[in-house]
Coordinates of C-alpha atoms in Angstrom, one line a residue:
M1 CA -22.9 30.2 25.4
P2 CA -25.7 28.5 23.5
R3 CA -28.0 26.1 25.4
T4 CA -30.6 23.7 24.2
G5 CA -33.6 24.1 26.4
K6 CA -34.4 23.2 30.0
R7 CA -32.4 20.3 31.6
P8 CA -34.2 17.4 33.3
P9 CA -33.9 17.4 37.1
G10 CA -30.6 16.0 38.4
E11 CA -29.0 15.9 35.0
G12 CA -26.3 18.4 36.0
S13 CA -25.0 21.4 34.0
I14 CA -24.5 21.0 30.3
Y15 CA -23.4 23.7 27.9
Q16 CA -21.6 24.1 24.6
R17 CA -18.3 25.9 24.2
K18 CA -17.4 28.3 21.5
D19 CA -15.3 25.7 19.8
G20 CA -18.4 23.4 19.4
R21 CA -17.5 20.9 22.1
W22 CA -20.0 20.1 24.8
V23 CA -19.2 20.3 28.5
G24 CA -21.1 18.8 31.5
A25 CA -20.5 19.1 35.2
I26 CA -22.1 17.9 38.4
T27 CA -21.6 19.0 42.0
I28 CA -20.4 16.2 44.2
G29 CA -20.0 18.2 47.5
Y30 CA -18.6 21.3 49.0
N31 CA -15.3 22.3 50.4
E32 CA -14.5 23.9 53.8
R33 CA -15.4 27.4 52.4
G34 CA -18.7 26.2 51.1
N35 CA -17.6 26.3 47.4
P36 CA -19.0 23.5 45.3
K37 CA -16.7 20.6 44.2
R38 CA -17.5 19.9 40.6
V39 CA -16.5 17.1 38.1
Q40 CA -16.6 17.8 34.4
V41 CA -16.9 15.6 31.3
Y42 CA -16.6 16.5 27.6
G43 CA -18.1 15.3 24.4
R44 CA -18.9 16.1 20.8
T45 CA -22.7 16.1 21.3
R46 CA -25.1 17.0 24.0
A47 CA -26.4 13.5 24.1
E48 CA -22.9 12.1 24.7
V49 CA -22.3 14.5 27.6
A50 CA -25.7 13.7 29.1
R51 CA -24.9 10.0 29.0
K52 CA -21.6 10.6 30.7
L53 CA -23.1 12.8 33.3
A54 CA -25.7 10.1 34.1
E55 CA -22.9 7.6 34.6
L56 CA -21.1 10.1 36.9
Q57 CA -24.3 10.6 38.9
A58 CA -24.7 6.8 39.3
R59 CA -21.1 6.4 40.4
H60 CA -21.4 9.4 42.8
H61 CA -24.5 7.9 44.5
R62 CA -22.7 4.6 44.9
G63 CA -19.7 6.4 46.5
L64 CA -17.4 5.5 43.6
L65 CA -16.7 9.0 42.2
P66 CA -13.2 10.3 43.2
E67 CA -12.9 13.6 45.1
P68 CA -11.4 16.4 43.0
T69 CA -7.7 16.6 43.6
R70 CA -4.7 18.7 42.5
L71 CA -2.6 15.5 42.0
T72 CA -0.7 15.9 38.7
V73 CA 0.2 13.2 36.2
A74 CA 3.9 13.4 37.2
D75 CA 2.9 13.1 40.9
W76 CA 0.9 10.0 40.1
A77 CA 3.7 8.6 38.0
K78 CA 6.0 8.8 41.0
Q79 CA 3.5 7.0 43.2
W80 CA 2.9 4.4 40.4
L81 CA 6.6 3.7 40.2
E82 CA 6.8 3.1 43.9
M83 CA 3.9 0.6 43.6
K84 CA 5.5 -1.1 40.7
A85 CA 8.7 -1.5 42.6
K86 CA 6.9 -4.2 44.7
E87 CA 5.4 -5.9 41.6
V88 CA 8.0 -6.2 38.8
R89 CA 11.6 -7.2 38.3
P90 CA 14.3 -4.5 39.0
S91 CA 15.2 -4.4 35.3
T92 CA 11.5 -3.9 34.3
L93 CA 11.2 -1.1 36.9
N94 CA 14.3 0.6 35.5
S95 CA 12.8 0.4 32.1
Y96 CA 9.5 1.9 33.3
R97 CA 11.4 4.7 35.1
Y98 CA 13.6 5.5 32.1
E99 CA 10.7 5.6 29.6
L100 CA 8.4 7.6 31.9
T101 CA 11.2 10.2 32.5
R102 CA 11.5 10.6 28.7
L103 CA 7.7 11.1 28.5
L104 CA 7.4 13.3 31.6
P105 CA 10.7 15.2 32.0
S106 CA 9.6 16.8 35.3
L107 CA 10.1 13.5 37.0
K108 CA 13.8 14.1 36.8
N109 CA 13.9 17.8 36.5
P110 CA 11.1 19.7 38.3
S111 CA 11.7 22.8 36.2
A112 CA 11.6 21.0 32.8
H113 CA 9.0 21.8 30.2
D114 CA 6.4 19.1 30.8
P115 CA 2.8 20.0 29.7
L116 CA 1.4 16.5 30.2
G117 CA 3.2 15.9 33.5
R118 CA 2.0 19.1 35.0
M119 CA -1.7 18.5 34.1
R120 CA -4.0 17.4 36.9
L121 CA -4.5 13.7 36.6
Q122 CA -8.3 14.0 36.6
A123 CA -8.2 16.7 33.9
V124 CA -6.5 14.7 31.2
Q125 CA -8.7 14.0 28.2
P126 CA -8.3 11.8 25.2
L127 CA -7.6 14.9 23.1
H128 CA -4.6 15.8 25.3
V129 CA -3.2 12.3 25.0
R130 CA -3.7 12.3 21.2
R131 CA -1.9 15.6 20.8
F132 CA 1.0 14.4 23.0
L133 CA 1.5 11.2 21.1
T134 CA 1.1 12.9 17.7
E135 CA 3.9 15.3 18.7
L136 CA 6.0 12.4 19.9
Q137 CA 5.5 10.7 16.5
G138 CA 7.4 13.5 14.8
Q139 CA 10.4 13.0 17.2
A140 CA 10.7 9.3 17.9
T141 CA 10.5 5.9 16.3
S142 CA 7.3 3.9 15.9
R143 CA 8.5 1.5 18.6
T144 CA 8.9 4.4 21.1
V145 CA 5.5 5.8 20.3
R146 CA 3.9 2.4 20.8
L147 CA 5.7 1.9 24.1
A148 CA 4.7 5.4 25.2
R149 CA 1.0 4.7 24.6
T150 CA 1.3 1.3 26.4
L151 CA 3.0 2.9 29.4
L152 CA 0.5 5.8 29.6
F153 CA -2.4 3.4 29.3
S154 CA -1.1 1.3 32.3
L155 CA -0.4 4.5 34.3
F156 CA -4.0 5.7 33.9
E157 CA -5.6 2.3 34.0
D158 CA -4.2 1.7 37.5
A159 CA -5.5 5.2 38.5
L160 CA -8.9 4.1 37.2
R161 CA -8.8 0.8 39.1
L162 CA -8.1 2.8 42.3
E163 CA -11.0 5.1 41.5
M164 CA -8.9 8.2 41.2
I165 CA -10.3 9.0 37.8
V166 CA -13.6 8.2 36.1
R167 CA -12.1 7.0 32.8
N168 CA -8.8 6.1 31.2
P169 CA -8.1 8.9 28.7
V170 CA -5.6 6.7 26.7
A171 CA -8.2 4.0 26.0
P172 CA -10.0 5.7 23.1
V173 CA -6.8 6.9 21.4
R174 CA -5.8 4.9 18.4
L175 CA -2.6 5.5 16.4
K176 CA -1.8 4.6 12.8
L177 CA 1.8 3.4 12.9
P178 CA 3.9 1.2 10.5
P179 CA 3.5 -2.5 11.3
K180 CA 6.0 -4.0 13.8
R181 CA 9.1 -5.5 12.3
P182 CA 9.9 -9.1 12.9
P183 CA 12.0 -9.5 16.1
G184 CA 15.7 -9.3 15.4
R185 CA 17.3 -11.7 12.9
T186 CA 16.7 -15.4 12.8
L187 CA 19.6 -17.7 12.1
Q188 CA 19.3 -20.0 9.1
P189 CA 19.8 -23.7 9.9
E190 CA 23.3 -23.7 8.3
E191 CA 24.2 -20.6 10.2
A192 CA 23.0 -22.1 13.5
R193 CA 25.1 -25.3 12.8
A194 CA 28.2 -23.2 12.1
L195 CA 27.7 -21.2 15.2
L196 CA 27.2 -24.3 17.4
A197 CA 30.4 -25.8 15.9
A198 CA 32.3 -22.7 16.7
L199 CA 30.9 -22.6 20.3
D200 CA 32.0 -26.2 20.8
E201 CA 35.4 -25.3 19.5
G202 CA 35.7 -22.5 22.0
G203 CA 35.0 -24.9 24.9
T204 CA 34.4 -22.2 27.5
P205 CA 31.5 -22.1 30.0
I206 CA 30.1 -19.0 28.3
A207 CA 30.1 -20.8 25.0
L208 CA 28.0 -23.5 26.5
A209 CA 25.6 -20.9 27.9
L210 CA 25.1 -19.5 24.4
R211 CA 24.5 -23.1 23.2
L212 CA 21.7 -23.4 25.8
M213 CA 20.1 -20.2 24.6
L214 CA 20.1 -21.4 21.0
T215 CA 19.1 -25.1 21.5
C216 CA 16.8 -24.7 24.5
G217 CA 15.3 -21.2 23.9
L218 CA 16.5 -19.8 27.2
R219 CA 16.7 -16.0 27.8
R220 CA 20.1 -14.7 28.6
G221 CA 19.3 -14.3 32.3
E222 CA 17.7 -17.7 32.6
A223 CA 20.8 -19.4 31.2
M224 CA 23.2 -17.4 33.4
G225 CA 21.1 -18.1 36.5
L226 CA 21.3 -21.9 36.2
Q227 CA 22.7 -23.9 39.1
W228 CA 23.6 -27.6 38.8
G229 CA 20.6 -28.4 40.9
D230 CA 18.4 -27.1 38.0
V231 CA 19.9 -29.6 35.5
D232 CA 18.8 -33.3 35.5
L233 CA 21.5 -35.0 33.4
E234 CA 19.7 -38.4 33.8
R235 CA 16.3 -37.3 32.5
G236 CA 17.8 -34.7 30.1
V237 CA 15.8 -31.7 31.3
L238 CA 16.6 -28.4 32.9
H239 CA 14.4 -26.3 35.2
V240 CA 14.1 -22.5 34.9
R241 CA 13.8 -21.1 38.4
R242 CA 15.5 -17.8 38.5
A243 CA 17.3 -15.2 36.3
W244 CA 20.6 -13.4 36.6
I245 CA 19.9 -9.9 35.1
K246 CA 21.8 -6.6 34.8
V247 CA 20.6 -3.8 37.0
N248 CA 22.6 -0.5 37.0
G249 CA 25.5 -2.2 35.3
K250 CA 25.8 -5.1 37.7
G251 CA 24.4 -8.6 38.0
Q252 CA 21.4 -9.2 40.2
L253 CA 19.3 -12.3 40.9
S254 CA 15.6 -12.0 40.0
E255 CA 12.5 -14.0 39.5
P256 CA 11.9 -15.3 36.0
K257 CA 10.2 -12.8 33.7
T258 CA 6.7 -14.1 34.0
P259 CA 4.9 -16.9 35.9
G260 CA 5.0 -18.9 32.7
S261 CA 8.8 -18.6 32.6
Y262 CA 9.0 -21.1 35.4
R263 CA 9.3 -24.2 33.2
T264 CA 11.0 -27.5 32.5
V265 CA 12.8 -27.7 29.2
P266 CA 14.0 -30.8 27.4
I267 CA 17.7 -30.7 26.5
P268 CA 18.6 -31.9 23.0
P269 CA 21.0 -34.9 23.0
T270 CA 24.0 -33.1 21.6
T271 CA 23.7 -30.3 24.1
L272 CA 23.1 -32.9 26.9
E273 CA 26.3 -34.6 25.9
R274 CA 28.2 -31.2 26.2
L275 CA 26.7 -30.6 29.7
R276 CA 27.7 -34.1 30.9
A277 CA 31.2 -33.5 29.8
Y278 CA 31.2 -30.1 31.5
R279 CA 29.9 -31.6 34.7
A280 CA 32.7 -34.2 34.6
T281 CA 35.2 -31.4 34.9
L282 CA 34.0 -30.8 38.5
E283 CA 36.1 -33.6 39.8
G284 CA 35.6 -34.7 43.4
L285 CA 32.3 -32.9 43.9
S286 CA 29.3 -35.0 45.0
E287 CA 25.8 -34.2 43.6
A288 CA 24.9 -32.6 46.9
E289 CA 27.9 -30.3 46.9
A290 CA 27.4 -29.3 43.2
R291 CA 23.7 -28.6 43.5
G292 CA 24.1 -25.0 44.6
M293 CA 27.0 -24.1 42.3
W294 CA 26.4 -21.9 39.3
L295 CA 26.9 -23.5 35.9
F296 CA 28.6 -20.3 34.6
P297 CA 30.4 -18.7 37.6
G298 CA 32.2 -15.4 37.5
R299 CA 35.6 -14.6 38.9
D300 CA 33.9 -14.8 42.3
P301 CA 32.3 -18.3 42.1
S302 CA 29.6 -17.3 44.6
T303 CA 27.9 -15.4 41.7
P304 CA 27.4 -16.1 38.0
A305 CA 29.5 -14.3 35.4
H306 CA 28.6 -10.8 34.4
P307 CA 25.3 -10.7 32.5
D308 CA 27.0 -9.1 29.5
A309 CA 29.6 -11.8 29.2
P310 CA 27.6 -13.8 26.6
D311 CA 27.2 -10.7 24.4
H312 CA 30.9 -10.0 24.2
Y313 CA 31.7 -13.7 23.5
L314 CA 29.0 -14.0 20.7
R315 CA 30.2 -10.8 19.0
R316 CA 33.8 -12.3 18.8
V317 CA 32.6 -15.6 17.5
L318 CA 30.3 -14.1 14.8
A319 CA 33.2 -11.8 13.6
R320 CA 35.5 -14.8 13.3
L321 CA 32.9 -16.8 11.3
G322 CA 32.1 -13.8 9.1
L323 CA 28.4 -14.0 10.0
P324 CA 26.3 -10.8 10.4
A325 CA 26.0 -9.5 13.9
I326 CA 23.0 -10.6 15.9
R327 CA 21.9 -10.0 19.5
V328 CA 22.1 -12.7 22.2
H329 CA 18.3 -12.6 22.4
D330 CA 18.2 -13.5 18.7
L331 CA 19.5 -17.0 19.6
R332 CA 16.2 -17.5 21.5
H333 CA 14.2 -16.2 18.6
S334 CA 16.1 -18.5 16.2
Y335 CA 15.1 -21.4 18.5
G336 CA 11.4 -20.5 18.3
S337 CA 11.5 -19.9 14.6
L338 CA 13.3 -23.1 13.8
L339 CA 10.9 -25.1 16.0
L340 CA 7.9 -23.6 14.2
A341 CA 9.5 -24.1 10.8
N342 CA 9.9 -27.8 11.7
G343 CA 6.2 -28.2 12.4
A344 CA 6.1 -27.8 16.2
P345 CA 2.6 -26.7 17.4
V346 CA 2.4 -23.1 18.6
E347 CA 1.3 -24.3 22.1
V348 CA 4.5 -26.4 22.4
V349 CA 6.7 -23.5 21.3
A350 CA 4.9 -21.2 23.8
D351 CA 5.5 -23.7 26.6
R352 CA 9.2 -24.3 25.8
M353 CA 9.9 -20.6 25.6
G354 CA 8.0 -19.7 28.7
H355 CA 5.5 -17.3 27.0
A356 CA 2.5 -16.4 29.2
S357 CA 0.2 -17.7 26.4
P358 CA 0.3 -19.0 22.8
T359 CA -1.2 -15.6 21.8
I360 CA 2.1 -14.0 22.6
T361 CA 4.0 -16.6 20.5
L362 CA 1.6 -15.9 17.6
G363 CA 2.2 -12.2 17.9
I364 CA 6.0 -12.6 17.8
Y365 CA 6.2 -15.2 15.0
R366 CA 3.1 -14.2 13.0
H367 CA 5.3 -13.3 10.0
L368 CA 6.8 -16.8 10.0
L369 CA 3.5 -18.6 10.4
E370 CA 2.0 -16.7 7.5
E371 CA 4.8 -17.8 5.3
E372 CA 4.3 -21.4 6.4
R373 CA 0.5 -21.2 5.8
M374 CA 1.1 -20.2 2.2
G375 CA 2.5 -23.6 1.5
W376 CA -0.8 -25.3 2.6
V377 CA -2.8 -25.4 -0.7
L378 CA -5.6 -27.8 -1.5
D379 CA -5.6 -28.6 -5.2
L380 CA -8.5 -30.9 -6.2
G381 CA -8.4 -30.3 -9.9

């Protein structure tokens, strides 16, 4: 293999492969048999590899360079999921597990074809990730490919933070994908009014839950997880403190989605009137007795109704009205869109919806804001 002259002392081993790429390696110790333990880096030029080797040497001298290990990507994914089980909501964990199993089939079936999952964690290079995602592009939607890159980035980023690898091989990989579509479908004001009238006509607790999602911007789980102690009928506000989510087909209590999801939301006067009328049906119950009761109880009043109950109800109402089908989550998006269309500042909308930051709100509703900005024209002629 061609070389380019004598190496400076301590630089490590650098050589060029037949395919033109440069490889560098340093010895970081010896095993029980006396064989050297080596760490390799790759690059397009000798200078790039020399720089990477210098960084490795510095990390090694500071005791920050990971020992070579046979741990595979799939092995690390299993450990990562165990770690995440203590950090995220059950529904989020299930989503991570489902998506990772699609990306790394050996997580579910050890004998499955899984080139990336069987690679050593420390051996994965950006080129491997790029090839993997490029192949996935030919088989899946743009949303799936974006999600795959995001999940793989998190998987390797946590390994980097724990100093198991020296770099995140997903970080340099960029994909050219079609732009994201706007989230769901937003109800027009007249459609929203027709839906609210139909929900009032229904007069059921689940209909009132759907009203809260549309007029207060609540997520489905946040609305279904409300207790009477969370609703202040005097001040006209409600407090989001928990969520009732679906896990493995059943309802389960959970923390709200993000720290910002814990919030106080003002209740519009018409919806507040409906809530007061609903509270009046609990005859004979004192405030203290009602505080721990669910607003929308199931057949067993000790738990809320099934998380899918709003979906089934909304589908029937829309069909009766002759309106196009939408998801329950689109009620929340309609709330955010209508607030912004009526001039509410992005910061206020982010706070009402429980977004972690206004940046998230901007990302979701950028298409709407761009349309609104087109109307701001300064004509001094």
